[in-house]
Amino acid sequence: MNGAKTCPTCGSEVPADFKFCGKCGTRVDGTTSSSSSVPAAKTMYFGTNQVPGRAKLIVIKGEGMDGLSYQLAGNEHIAGRSEGAILFPDDPLMSPRHANFIYRDNKLFVRDEGSVNGIFMRIKVPTSIPSGGLFLIGEQLLQVEPSPPDLGPQPDAESTYFYASPKRPSKMKLVQRLRGGEVGMIYRARGDTITIGREGNDVNFLDDPFISGRHAQLAISTDGQMTLTDLGSKNGTFIRLGDETQLAHGDYVFLGQQLLRVEIA
């Protein structure tokens, strides 16, 4: 064919006045020579890109596998059982309007929206815990309180002493909170620390498969400040949040029965 060009992609002959190959559609209008190699265009995968500086929440399923993810592309993002864009309608421990994930000054925060069961965050370093503070290890919801000073045996109005077991001096106590709000086990520290795990600790939960052998520790300082530390457990130690709290890449939070991982682009 007089003046014909050769398609650099499929090798077909293309008339001189054609700009594109009639067989494969490659452009052949002279922007590239017939002897040059033209790379094939790449097809992009269809999907939603994560906006730089914005976050997404990934639901963690059994065995640590990733489940659904939720893009946090707006300014506020309500999570709950029946309200908001992040819904868990089958979670009985999730309040209808449970939490709000908010951006402030390009930083991500989480705020409790008055939920019944609160928001728990996995601790990475030794963390201060207030009097009455709640935390999760495995399936156990635990509360720590300082013990009041021991005033010794006190008689009643008729100077009669109440018969009871002797009370050992203690600076703090650990309280197990059962479903329905009932109180379970109470352990009074004999020293400045309480170790918690499955075996060989001050407090052991032998039947909880999600608790490591040596899981967490509570400590109290001379001025009454209490600190919670994870001891390298497999499933982590989670403290209940009080105020609006900033989240970082890689943080884990519990809402109801949902474990979520934070990823920030």
PDB file of C-alpha atoms in Angstrom:
ATOM      1  CA  MET A   1       0.000   0.000   0.000  1.00  0.00           C
ATOM      2  CA  ASN A   2       1.585   3.304  -1.215  1.00  0.00           C
ATOM      3  CA  GLY A   3       2.622   5.488   1.751  1.00  0.00           C
ATOM      4  CA  ALA A   4       1.085   3.080   4.204  1.00  0.00           C
ATOM      5  CA  LYS A   5       2.261   3.067   7.799  1.00  0.00           C
ATOM      6  CA  THR A   6       2.794   0.097  10.063  1.00  0.00           C
ATOM      7  CA  CYS A   7       0.989  -0.047  13.415  1.00  0.00           C
ATOM      8  CA  PRO A   8       3.649  -0.251  16.168  1.00  0.00           C
ATOM      9  CA  THR A   9       1.328  -2.311  18.358  1.00  0.00           C
ATOM     10  CA  CYS A  10      -0.190  -5.016  16.136  1.00  0.00           C
ATOM     11  CA  GLY A  11       1.887  -4.658  12.946  1.00  0.00           C
ATOM     12  CA  SER A  12      -1.093  -4.038  10.670  1.00  0.00           C
ATOM     13  CA  GLU A  13      -0.782  -1.714   7.639  1.00  0.00           C
ATOM     14  CA  VAL A  14      -2.514   1.628   8.101  1.00  0.00           C
ATOM     15  CA  PRO A  15      -3.330   4.024   5.192  1.00  0.00           C
ATOM     16  CA  ALA A  16      -1.172   7.161   5.143  1.00  0.00           C
ATOM     17  CA  ASP A  17      -4.082   9.493   5.905  1.00  0.00           C
ATOM     18  CA  PHE A  18      -5.333   7.460   8.901  1.00  0.00           C
ATOM     19  CA  LYS A  19      -4.470   8.652  12.405  1.00  0.00           C
ATOM     20  CA  PHE A  20      -5.403   5.424  14.164  1.00  0.00           C
ATOM     21  CA  CYS A  21      -4.947   1.740  13.418  1.00  0.00           C
ATOM     22  CA  GLY A  22      -8.212   0.280  12.189  1.00  0.00           C
ATOM     23  CA  LYS A  23      -7.499  -3.047  13.896  1.00  0.00           C
ATOM     24  CA  CYS A  24      -6.301  -2.176  17.427  1.00  0.00           C
ATOM     25  CA  GLY A  25      -6.892   1.610  17.677  1.00  0.00           C
ATOM     26  CA  THR A  26      -3.290   2.627  18.329  1.00  0.00           C
ATOM     27  CA  ARG A  27      -2.497   6.240  17.357  1.00  0.00           C
ATOM     28  CA  VAL A  28      -0.295   6.324  14.217  1.00  0.00           C
ATOM     29  CA  ASP A  29      -0.591   9.971  13.093  1.00  0.00           C
ATOM     30  CA  GLY A  30       3.112  10.650  13.117  1.00  0.00           C
ATOM     31  CA  THR A  31       3.577  11.397  16.803  1.00  0.00           C
ATOM     32  CA  THR A  32       5.607   8.191  16.899  1.00  0.00           C
ATOM     33  CA  SER A  33       7.551   6.502  14.084  1.00  0.00           C
ATOM     34  CA  SER A  34       6.755   3.047  12.828  1.00  0.00           C
ATOM     35  CA  SER A  35      10.063   1.798  14.203  1.00  0.00           C
ATOM     36  CA  SER A  36       9.498   3.094  17.719  1.00  0.00           C
ATOM     37  CA  SER A  37       7.931   1.071  20.540  1.00  0.00           C
ATOM     38  CA  VAL A  38       4.761   2.495  22.031  1.00  0.00           C
ATOM     39  CA  PRO A  39       3.933   1.178  25.536  1.00  0.00           C
ATOM     40  CA  ALA A  40       0.406  -0.108  25.940  1.00  0.00           C
ATOM     41  CA  ALA A  41      -1.837   2.051  28.114  1.00  0.00           C
ATOM     42  CA  LYS A  42      -2.481   0.617  31.589  1.00  0.00           C
ATOM     43  CA  THR A  43      -6.015   0.021  32.768  1.00  0.00           C
ATOM     44  CA  MET A  44      -6.699   1.394  36.250  1.00  0.00           C
ATOM     45  CA  TYR A  45      -8.760  -0.519  38.793  1.00  0.00           C
ATOM     46  CA  PHE A  46     -12.122   1.051  39.500  1.00  0.00           C
ATOM     47  CA  GLY A  47     -12.562   2.063  43.150  1.00  0.00           C
ATOM     48  CA  THR A  48     -12.493   4.849  45.718  1.00  0.00           C
ATOM     49  CA  ASN A  49      -9.065   6.293  46.417  1.00  0.00           C
ATOM     50  CA  GLN A  50      -8.169   7.227  49.982  1.00  0.00           C
ATOM     51  CA  VAL A  51      -7.661  10.979  50.205  1.00  0.00           C
ATOM     52  CA  PRO A  52      -4.143  11.890  51.450  1.00  0.00           C
ATOM     53  CA  GLY A  53      -4.247  12.946  55.082  1.00  0.00           C
ATOM     54  CA  ARG A  54      -7.636  11.295  55.602  1.00  0.00           C
ATOM     55  CA  ALA A  55      -8.349   8.054  57.423  1.00  0.00           C
ATOM     56  CA  LYS A  56     -10.337   4.881  57.075  1.00  0.00           C
ATOM     57  CA  LEU A  57     -11.613   2.389  59.629  1.00  0.00           C
ATOM     58  CA  ILE A  58     -11.093  -1.312  58.991  1.00  0.00           C
ATOM     59  CA  VAL A  59     -13.216  -3.886  60.809  1.00  0.00           C
ATOM     60  CA  ILE A  60     -11.084  -6.694  62.235  1.00  0.00           C
ATOM     61  CA  LYS A  61     -12.685 -10.128  61.981  1.00  0.00           C
ATOM     62  CA  GLY A  62     -11.706 -13.395  63.655  1.00  0.00           C
ATOM     63  CA  GLU A  63      -8.045 -14.453  63.497  1.00  0.00           C
ATOM     64  CA  GLY A  64      -7.051 -10.833  62.835  1.00  0.00           C
ATOM     65  CA  MET A  65      -8.373 -10.785  59.252  1.00  0.00           C
ATOM     66  CA  ASP A  66      -9.479  -7.481  57.707  1.00  0.00           C
ATOM     67  CA  GLY A  67     -13.163  -7.004  56.979  1.00  0.00           C
ATOM     68  CA  LEU A  68     -15.163  -4.037  55.721  1.00  0.00           C
ATOM     69  CA  SER A  69     -13.534  -0.615  55.591  1.00  0.00           C
ATOM     70  CA  TYR A  70     -15.125   2.807  56.014  1.00  0.00           C
ATOM     71  CA  GLN A  71     -13.618   5.901  54.386  1.00  0.00           C
ATOM     72  CA  LEU A  72     -13.609   8.972  56.659  1.00  0.00           C
ATOM     73  CA  ALA A  73     -13.703  11.568  53.905  1.00  0.00           C
ATOM     74  CA  GLY A  74     -16.005  14.131  55.531  1.00  0.00           C
ATOM     75  CA  ASN A  75     -15.600  16.161  58.719  1.00  0.00           C
ATOM     76  CA  GLU A  76     -17.768  14.115  61.090  1.00  0.00           C
ATOM     77  CA  HIS A  77     -18.650  10.428  60.901  1.00  0.00           C
ATOM     78  CA  ILE A  78     -21.264   8.945  63.241  1.00  0.00           C
ATOM     79  CA  ALA A  79     -21.020   5.249  64.124  1.00  0.00           C
ATOM     80  CA  GLY A  80     -23.815   3.364  65.837  1.00  0.00           C
ATOM     81  CA  ARG A  81     -26.484   0.708  65.668  1.00  0.00           C
ATOM     82  CA  SER A  82     -29.097   2.784  63.841  1.00  0.00           C
ATOM     83  CA  GLU A  83     -27.739   6.315  63.311  1.00  0.00           C
ATOM     84  CA  GLY A  84     -24.924   7.582  61.108  1.00  0.00           C
ATOM     85  CA  ALA A  85     -23.035   6.321  58.086  1.00  0.00           C
ATOM     86  CA  ILE A  86     -21.057   3.633  59.947  1.00  0.00           C
ATOM     87  CA  LEU A  87     -23.741   1.170  61.014  1.00  0.00           C
ATOM     88  CA  PHE A  88     -23.628  -2.108  62.939  1.00  0.00           C
ATOM     89  CA  PRO A  89     -27.343  -2.951  63.187  1.00  0.00           C
ATOM     90  CA  ASP A  90     -26.794  -6.449  64.611  1.00  0.00           C
ATOM     91  CA  ASP A  91     -24.487  -5.431  67.481  1.00  0.00           C
ATOM     92  CA  PRO A  92     -26.509  -5.421  70.753  1.00  0.00           C
ATOM     93  CA  LEU A  93     -23.682  -3.686  72.659  1.00  0.00           C
ATOM     94  CA  MET A  94     -23.655  -0.736  70.259  1.00  0.00           C
ATOM     95  CA  SER A  95     -25.801   2.272  71.165  1.00  0.00           C
ATOM     96  CA  PRO A  96     -28.032   3.721  68.404  1.00  0.00           C
ATOM     97  CA  ARG A  97     -25.685   6.723  68.220  1.00  0.00           C
ATOM     98  CA  HIS A  98     -22.413   5.499  69.699  1.00  0.00           C
ATOM     99  CA  ALA A  99     -19.349   7.448  68.537  1.00  0.00           C
ATOM    100  CA  ASN A 100     -18.248  10.273  66.254  1.00  0.00           C
ATOM    101  CA  PHE A 101     -14.981  10.342  64.297  1.00  0.00           C
ATOM    102  CA  ILE A 102     -14.069  13.997  63.783  1.00  0.00           C
ATOM    103  CA  TYR A 103     -11.313  15.960  62.040  1.00  0.00           C
ATOM    104  CA  ARG A 104      -9.870  18.996  63.803  1.00  0.00           C
ATOM    105  CA  ASP A 105      -6.887  20.854  62.305  1.00  0.00           C
ATOM    106  CA  ASN A 106      -6.350  17.885  59.959  1.00  0.00           C
ATOM    107  CA  LYS A 107      -6.116  15.477  62.907  1.00  0.00           C
ATOM    108  CA  LEU A 108      -8.540  12.639  63.600  1.00  0.00           C
ATOM    109  CA  PHE A 109     -10.356  12.430  66.943  1.00  0.00           C
ATOM    110  CA  VAL A 110     -12.991  10.090  68.364  1.00  0.00           C
ATOM    111  CA  ARG A 111     -15.745  11.207  70.746  1.00  0.00           C
ATOM    112  CA  ASP A 112     -18.232   9.176  72.763  1.00  0.00           C
ATOM    113  CA  GLU A 113     -21.784  10.245  71.917  1.00  0.00           C
ATOM    114  CA  GLY A 114     -23.190   9.219  75.300  1.00  0.00           C
ATOM    115  CA  SER A 115     -23.090   5.493  74.574  1.00  0.00           C
ATOM    116  CA  VAL A 116     -23.915   2.883  77.210  1.00  0.00           C
ATOM    117  CA  ASN A 117     -20.760   0.810  76.791  1.00  0.00           C
ATOM    118  CA  GLY A 118     -18.251   3.469  75.784  1.00  0.00           C
ATOM    119  CA  ILE A 119     -15.212   3.511  73.518  1.00  0.00           C
ATOM    120  CA  PHE A 120     -12.082   1.525  74.323  1.00  0.00           C
ATOM    121  CA  MET A 121      -8.652   2.172  72.805  1.00  0.00           C
ATOM    122  CA  ARG A 122      -5.666  -0.187  72.751  1.00  0.00           C
ATOM    123  CA  ILE A 123      -2.764   1.207  74.771  1.00  0.00           C
ATOM    124  CA  LYS A 124       0.748   1.251  73.335  1.00  0.00           C
ATOM    125  CA  VAL A 125       2.689   2.568  76.345  1.00  0.00           C
ATOM    126  CA  PRO A 126       2.089   2.697  80.118  1.00  0.00           C
ATOM    127  CA  THR A 127      -1.040   4.827  80.457  1.00  0.00           C
ATOM    128  CA  SER A 128      -2.499   6.752  83.378  1.00  0.00           C
ATOM    129  CA  ILE A 129      -5.890   5.424  84.495  1.00  0.00           C
ATOM    130  CA  PRO A 130      -8.206   7.413  86.769  1.00  0.00           C
ATOM    131  CA  SER A 131     -10.003   6.197  89.868  1.00  0.00           C
ATOM    132  CA  GLY A 132     -12.933   4.113  88.685  1.00  0.00           C
ATOM    133  CA  GLY A 133     -11.358   3.712  85.241  1.00  0.00           C
ATOM    134  CA  LEU A 134     -12.470   0.739  83.132  1.00  0.00           C
ATOM    135  CA  PHE A 135     -10.323  -1.425  80.868  1.00  0.00           C
ATOM    136  CA  LEU A 136     -10.654  -4.579  78.768  1.00  0.00           C
ATOM    137  CA  ILE A 137      -8.397  -7.612  78.565  1.00  0.00           C
ATOM    138  CA  GLY A 138      -9.702 -10.618  76.675  1.00  0.00           C
ATOM    139  CA  GLU A 139     -13.393 -10.935  77.571  1.00  0.00           C
ATOM    140  CA  GLN A 140     -12.962  -9.277  80.976  1.00  0.00           C
ATOM    141  CA  LEU A 141     -14.236  -5.804  81.835  1.00  0.00           C
ATOM    142  CA  LEU A 142     -12.248  -4.597  84.841  1.00  0.00           C
ATOM    143  CA  GLN A 143     -12.303  -1.490  87.016  1.00  0.00           C
ATOM    144  CA  VAL A 144      -9.581  -0.102  89.259  1.00  0.00           C
ATOM    145  CA  GLU A 145     -10.123   1.970  92.380  1.00  0.00           C
ATOM    146  CA  PRO A 146      -7.835   3.209  95.146  1.00  0.00           C
ATOM    147  CA  SER A 147      -8.529   1.605  98.516  1.00  0.00           C
ATOM    148  CA  PRO A 148      -9.556   3.965 101.307  1.00  0.00           C
ATOM    149  CA  PRO A 149      -7.261   4.185 104.352  1.00  0.00           C
ATOM    150  CA  ASP A 150      -7.765   1.352 106.797  1.00  0.00           C
ATOM    151  CA  LEU A 151      -9.046   2.826 110.080  1.00  0.00           C
ATOM    152  CA  GLY A 152      -9.024  -0.535 111.810  1.00  0.00           C
ATOM    153  CA  PRO A 153     -11.993  -2.189 113.561  1.00  0.00           C
ATOM    154  CA  GLN A 154     -14.735   0.264 114.540  1.00  0.00           C
ATOM    155  CA  PRO A 155     -17.356  -0.481 117.200  1.00  0.00           C
ATOM    156  CA  ASP A 156     -21.040   0.285 116.836  1.00  0.00           C
ATOM    157  CA  ALA A 157     -22.989   2.715 118.991  1.00  0.00           C
ATOM    158  CA  GLU A 158     -23.021   0.165 121.817  1.00  0.00           C
ATOM    159  CA  SER A 159     -19.237  -0.371 121.639  1.00  0.00           C
ATOM    160  CA  THR A 160     -19.659  -3.817 120.069  1.00  0.00           C
ATOM    161  CA  TYR A 161     -17.184  -4.837 117.380  1.00  0.00           C
ATOM    162  CA  PHE A 162     -18.476  -6.529 114.222  1.00  0.00           C
ATOM    163  CA  TYR A 163     -17.094 -10.023 113.693  1.00  0.00           C
ATOM    164  CA  ALA A 164     -15.322 -10.385 110.324  1.00  0.00           C
ATOM    165  CA  SER A 165     -12.191 -11.669 108.626  1.00  0.00           C
ATOM    166  CA  PRO A 166      -9.092  -9.507 109.121  1.00  0.00           C
ATOM    167  CA  LYS A 167      -8.570  -6.836 106.479  1.00  0.00           C
ATOM    168  CA  ARG A 168      -5.092  -6.574 104.993  1.00  0.00           C
ATOM    169  CA  PRO A 169      -3.690  -3.121 104.168  1.00  0.00           C
ATOM    170  CA  SER A 170      -4.139  -2.259 100.462  1.00  0.00           C
ATOM    171  CA  LYS A 171      -3.554   0.773  98.226  1.00  0.00           C
ATOM    172  CA  MET A 172      -5.849  -0.219  95.332  1.00  0.00           C
ATOM    173  CA  LYS A 173      -8.391  -2.820  94.316  1.00  0.00           C
ATOM    174  CA  LEU A 174      -9.395  -4.492  91.064  1.00  0.00           C
ATOM    175  CA  VAL A 175     -13.108  -5.083  90.440  1.00  0.00           C
ATOM    176  CA  GLN A 176     -14.569  -7.427  87.814  1.00  0.00           C
ATOM    177  CA  ARG A 177     -17.725  -6.018  86.196  1.00  0.00           C
ATOM    178  CA  LEU A 178     -20.183  -8.687  85.074  1.00  0.00           C
ATOM    179  CA  ARG A 179     -22.905  -8.480  82.436  1.00  0.00           C
ATOM    180  CA  GLY A 180     -25.937  -6.702  83.766  1.00  0.00           C
ATOM    181  CA  GLY A 181     -23.791  -4.373  85.866  1.00  0.00           C
ATOM    182  CA  GLU A 182     -23.157  -6.830  88.705  1.00  0.00           C
ATOM    183  CA  VAL A 183     -19.865  -6.967  90.594  1.00  0.00           C
ATOM    184  CA  GLY A 184     -17.810 -10.143  90.290  1.00  0.00           C
ATOM    185  CA  MET A 185     -14.394 -10.790  91.755  1.00  0.00           C
ATOM    186  CA  ILE A 186     -12.683  -8.115  93.896  1.00  0.00           C
ATOM    187  CA  TYR A 187      -8.923  -8.243  94.444  1.00  0.00           C
ATOM    188  CA  ARG A 188      -7.128  -5.963  96.896  1.00  0.00           C
ATOM    189  CA  ALA A 189      -3.474  -5.321  96.066  1.00  0.00           C
ATOM    190  CA  ARG A 190      -0.981  -6.383  98.702  1.00  0.00           C
ATOM    191  CA  GLY A 191       1.716  -4.177  97.241  1.00  0.00           C
ATOM    192  CA  ASP A 192       2.116  -1.425  94.667  1.00  0.00           C
ATOM    193  CA  THR A 193       1.251  -3.584  91.631  1.00  0.00           C
ATOM    194  CA  ILE A 194      -1.344  -6.070  90.383  1.00  0.00           C
ATOM    195  CA  THR A 195      -0.402  -8.414  87.550  1.00  0.00           C
ATOM    196  CA  ILE A 196      -3.224  -9.906  85.467  1.00  0.00           C
ATOM    197  CA  GLY A 197      -3.170 -12.851  83.074  1.00  0.00           C
ATOM    198  CA  ARG A 198      -4.183 -16.436  82.575  1.00  0.00           C
ATOM    199  CA  GLU A 199      -1.768 -18.090  85.018  1.00  0.00           C
ATOM    200  CA  GLY A 200       0.979 -17.231  87.506  1.00  0.00           C
ATOM    201  CA  ASN A 201      -0.274 -13.697  88.245  1.00  0.00           C
ATOM    202  CA  ASP A 202      -1.948 -11.905  91.139  1.00  0.00           C
ATOM    203  CA  VAL A 203      -5.257 -12.214  89.267  1.00  0.00           C
ATOM    204  CA  ASN A 204      -5.794 -15.073  86.822  1.00  0.00           C
ATOM    205  CA  PHE A 205      -8.583 -15.848  84.336  1.00  0.00           C
ATOM    206  CA  LEU A 206      -7.880 -19.480  83.513  1.00  0.00           C
ATOM    207  CA  ASP A 207     -10.885 -19.944  81.216  1.00  0.00           C
ATOM    208  CA  ASP A 208     -10.438 -16.847  79.044  1.00  0.00           C
ATOM    209  CA  PRO A 209      -8.708 -17.948  75.800  1.00  0.00           C
ATOM    210  CA  PHE A 210      -8.104 -14.344  74.682  1.00  0.00           C
ATOM    211  CA  ILE A 211      -5.903 -13.475  77.671  1.00  0.00           C
ATOM    212  CA  SER A 212      -2.164 -14.079  77.485  1.00  0.00           C
ATOM    213  CA  GLY A 213      -0.299 -15.905  80.233  1.00  0.00           C
ATOM    214  CA  ARG A 214       1.067 -12.610  81.526  1.00  0.00           C
ATOM    215  CA  HIS A 215      -1.166  -9.922  80.062  1.00  0.00           C
ATOM    216  CA  ALA A 216      -1.248  -6.576  81.903  1.00  0.00           C
ATOM    217  CA  GLN A 217      -0.169  -4.782  85.072  1.00  0.00           C
ATOM    218  CA  LEU A 218      -1.582  -2.064  87.282  1.00  0.00           C
ATOM    219  CA  ALA A 219       0.728   0.053  89.409  1.00  0.00           C
ATOM    220  CA  ILE A 220       0.131   2.798  91.966  1.00  0.00           C
ATOM    221  CA  SER A 221       2.664   5.480  92.880  1.00  0.00           C
ATOM    222  CA  THR A 222       3.301   7.015  96.275  1.00  0.00           C
ATOM    223  CA  ASP A 223       1.032   9.944  95.369  1.00  0.00           C
ATOM    224  CA  GLY A 224      -1.846   7.649  94.378  1.00  0.00           C
ATOM    225  CA  GLN A 225      -1.431   7.883  90.587  1.00  0.00           C
ATOM    226  CA  MET A 226      -2.414   4.596  88.910  1.00  0.00           C
ATOM    227  CA  THR A 227      -0.880   3.320  85.663  1.00  0.00           C
ATOM    228  CA  LEU A 228      -1.972   0.538  83.305  1.00  0.00           C
ATOM    229  CA  THR A 229       0.653  -1.319  81.242  1.00  0.00           C
ATOM    230  CA  ASP A 230       0.290  -4.036  78.607  1.00  0.00           C
ATOM    231  CA  LEU A 231       2.894  -6.781  79.104  1.00  0.00           C
ATOM    232  CA  GLY A 232       3.280  -7.727  75.452  1.00  0.00           C
ATOM    233  CA  SER A 233      -0.039  -9.564  75.230  1.00  0.00           C
ATOM    234  CA  LYS A 234      -1.268 -11.041  71.956  1.00  0.00           C
ATOM    235  CA  ASN A 235      -4.678  -9.334  71.915  1.00  0.00           C
ATOM    236  CA  GLY A 236      -3.836  -6.102  73.690  1.00  0.00           C
ATOM    237  CA  THR A 237      -5.139  -4.078  76.614  1.00  0.00           C
ATOM    238  CA  PHE A 238      -7.893  -1.514  75.983  1.00  0.00           C
ATOM    239  CA  ILE A 239      -8.716   1.461  78.212  1.00  0.00           C
ATOM    240  CA  ARG A 240     -12.084   3.222  78.185  1.00  0.00           C
ATOM    241  CA  LEU A 241     -11.829   6.752  76.835  1.00  0.00           C
ATOM    242  CA  GLY A 242     -13.338   9.669  78.680  1.00  0.00           C
ATOM    243  CA  ASP A 243     -12.652  12.842  76.741  1.00  0.00           C
ATOM    244  CA  GLU A 244     -12.404  13.385  72.993  1.00  0.00           C
ATOM    245  CA  THR A 245      -9.199  11.560  72.019  1.00  0.00           C
ATOM    246  CA  GLN A 246      -6.839  11.957  69.076  1.00  0.00           C
ATOM    247  CA  LEU A 247      -6.235   8.849  66.968  1.00  0.00           C
ATOM    248  CA  ALA A 248      -3.061   7.914  65.105  1.00  0.00           C
ATOM    249  CA  HIS A 249      -2.273   5.539  62.259  1.00  0.00           C
ATOM    250  CA  GLY A 250      -2.378   1.957  63.513  1.00  0.00           C
ATOM    251  CA  ASP A 251      -4.565   2.620  66.558  1.00  0.00           C
ATOM    252  CA  TYR A 252      -7.223   0.060  67.509  1.00  0.00           C
ATOM    253  CA  VAL A 253     -10.593   0.984  69.026  1.00  0.00           C
ATOM    254  CA  PHE A 254     -13.480  -1.108  70.364  1.00  0.00           C
ATOM    255  CA  LEU A 255     -17.081  -0.009  69.796  1.00  0.00           C
ATOM    256  CA  GLY A 256     -19.632  -2.474  71.119  1.00  0.00           C
ATOM    257  CA  GLN A 257     -18.375  -5.804  69.805  1.00  0.00           C
ATOM    258  CA  GLN A 258     -16.494  -4.236  66.872  1.00  0.00           C
ATOM    259  CA  LEU A 259     -12.690  -4.010  66.771  1.00  0.00           C
ATOM    260  CA  LEU A 260     -11.591  -1.292  64.319  1.00  0.00           C
ATOM    261  CA  ARG A 261      -8.126  -0.375  63.047  1.00  0.00           C
ATOM    262  CA  VAL A 262      -7.309   3.191  62.037  1.00  0.00           C
ATOM    263  CA  GLU A 263      -5.352   3.748  58.824  1.00  0.00           C
ATOM    264  CA  ILE A 264      -4.332   7.282  57.813  1.00  0.00           C
ATOM    265  CA  ALA A 265      -3.084   7.869  54.275  1.00  0.00           C
TER     266      ALA A 265
END
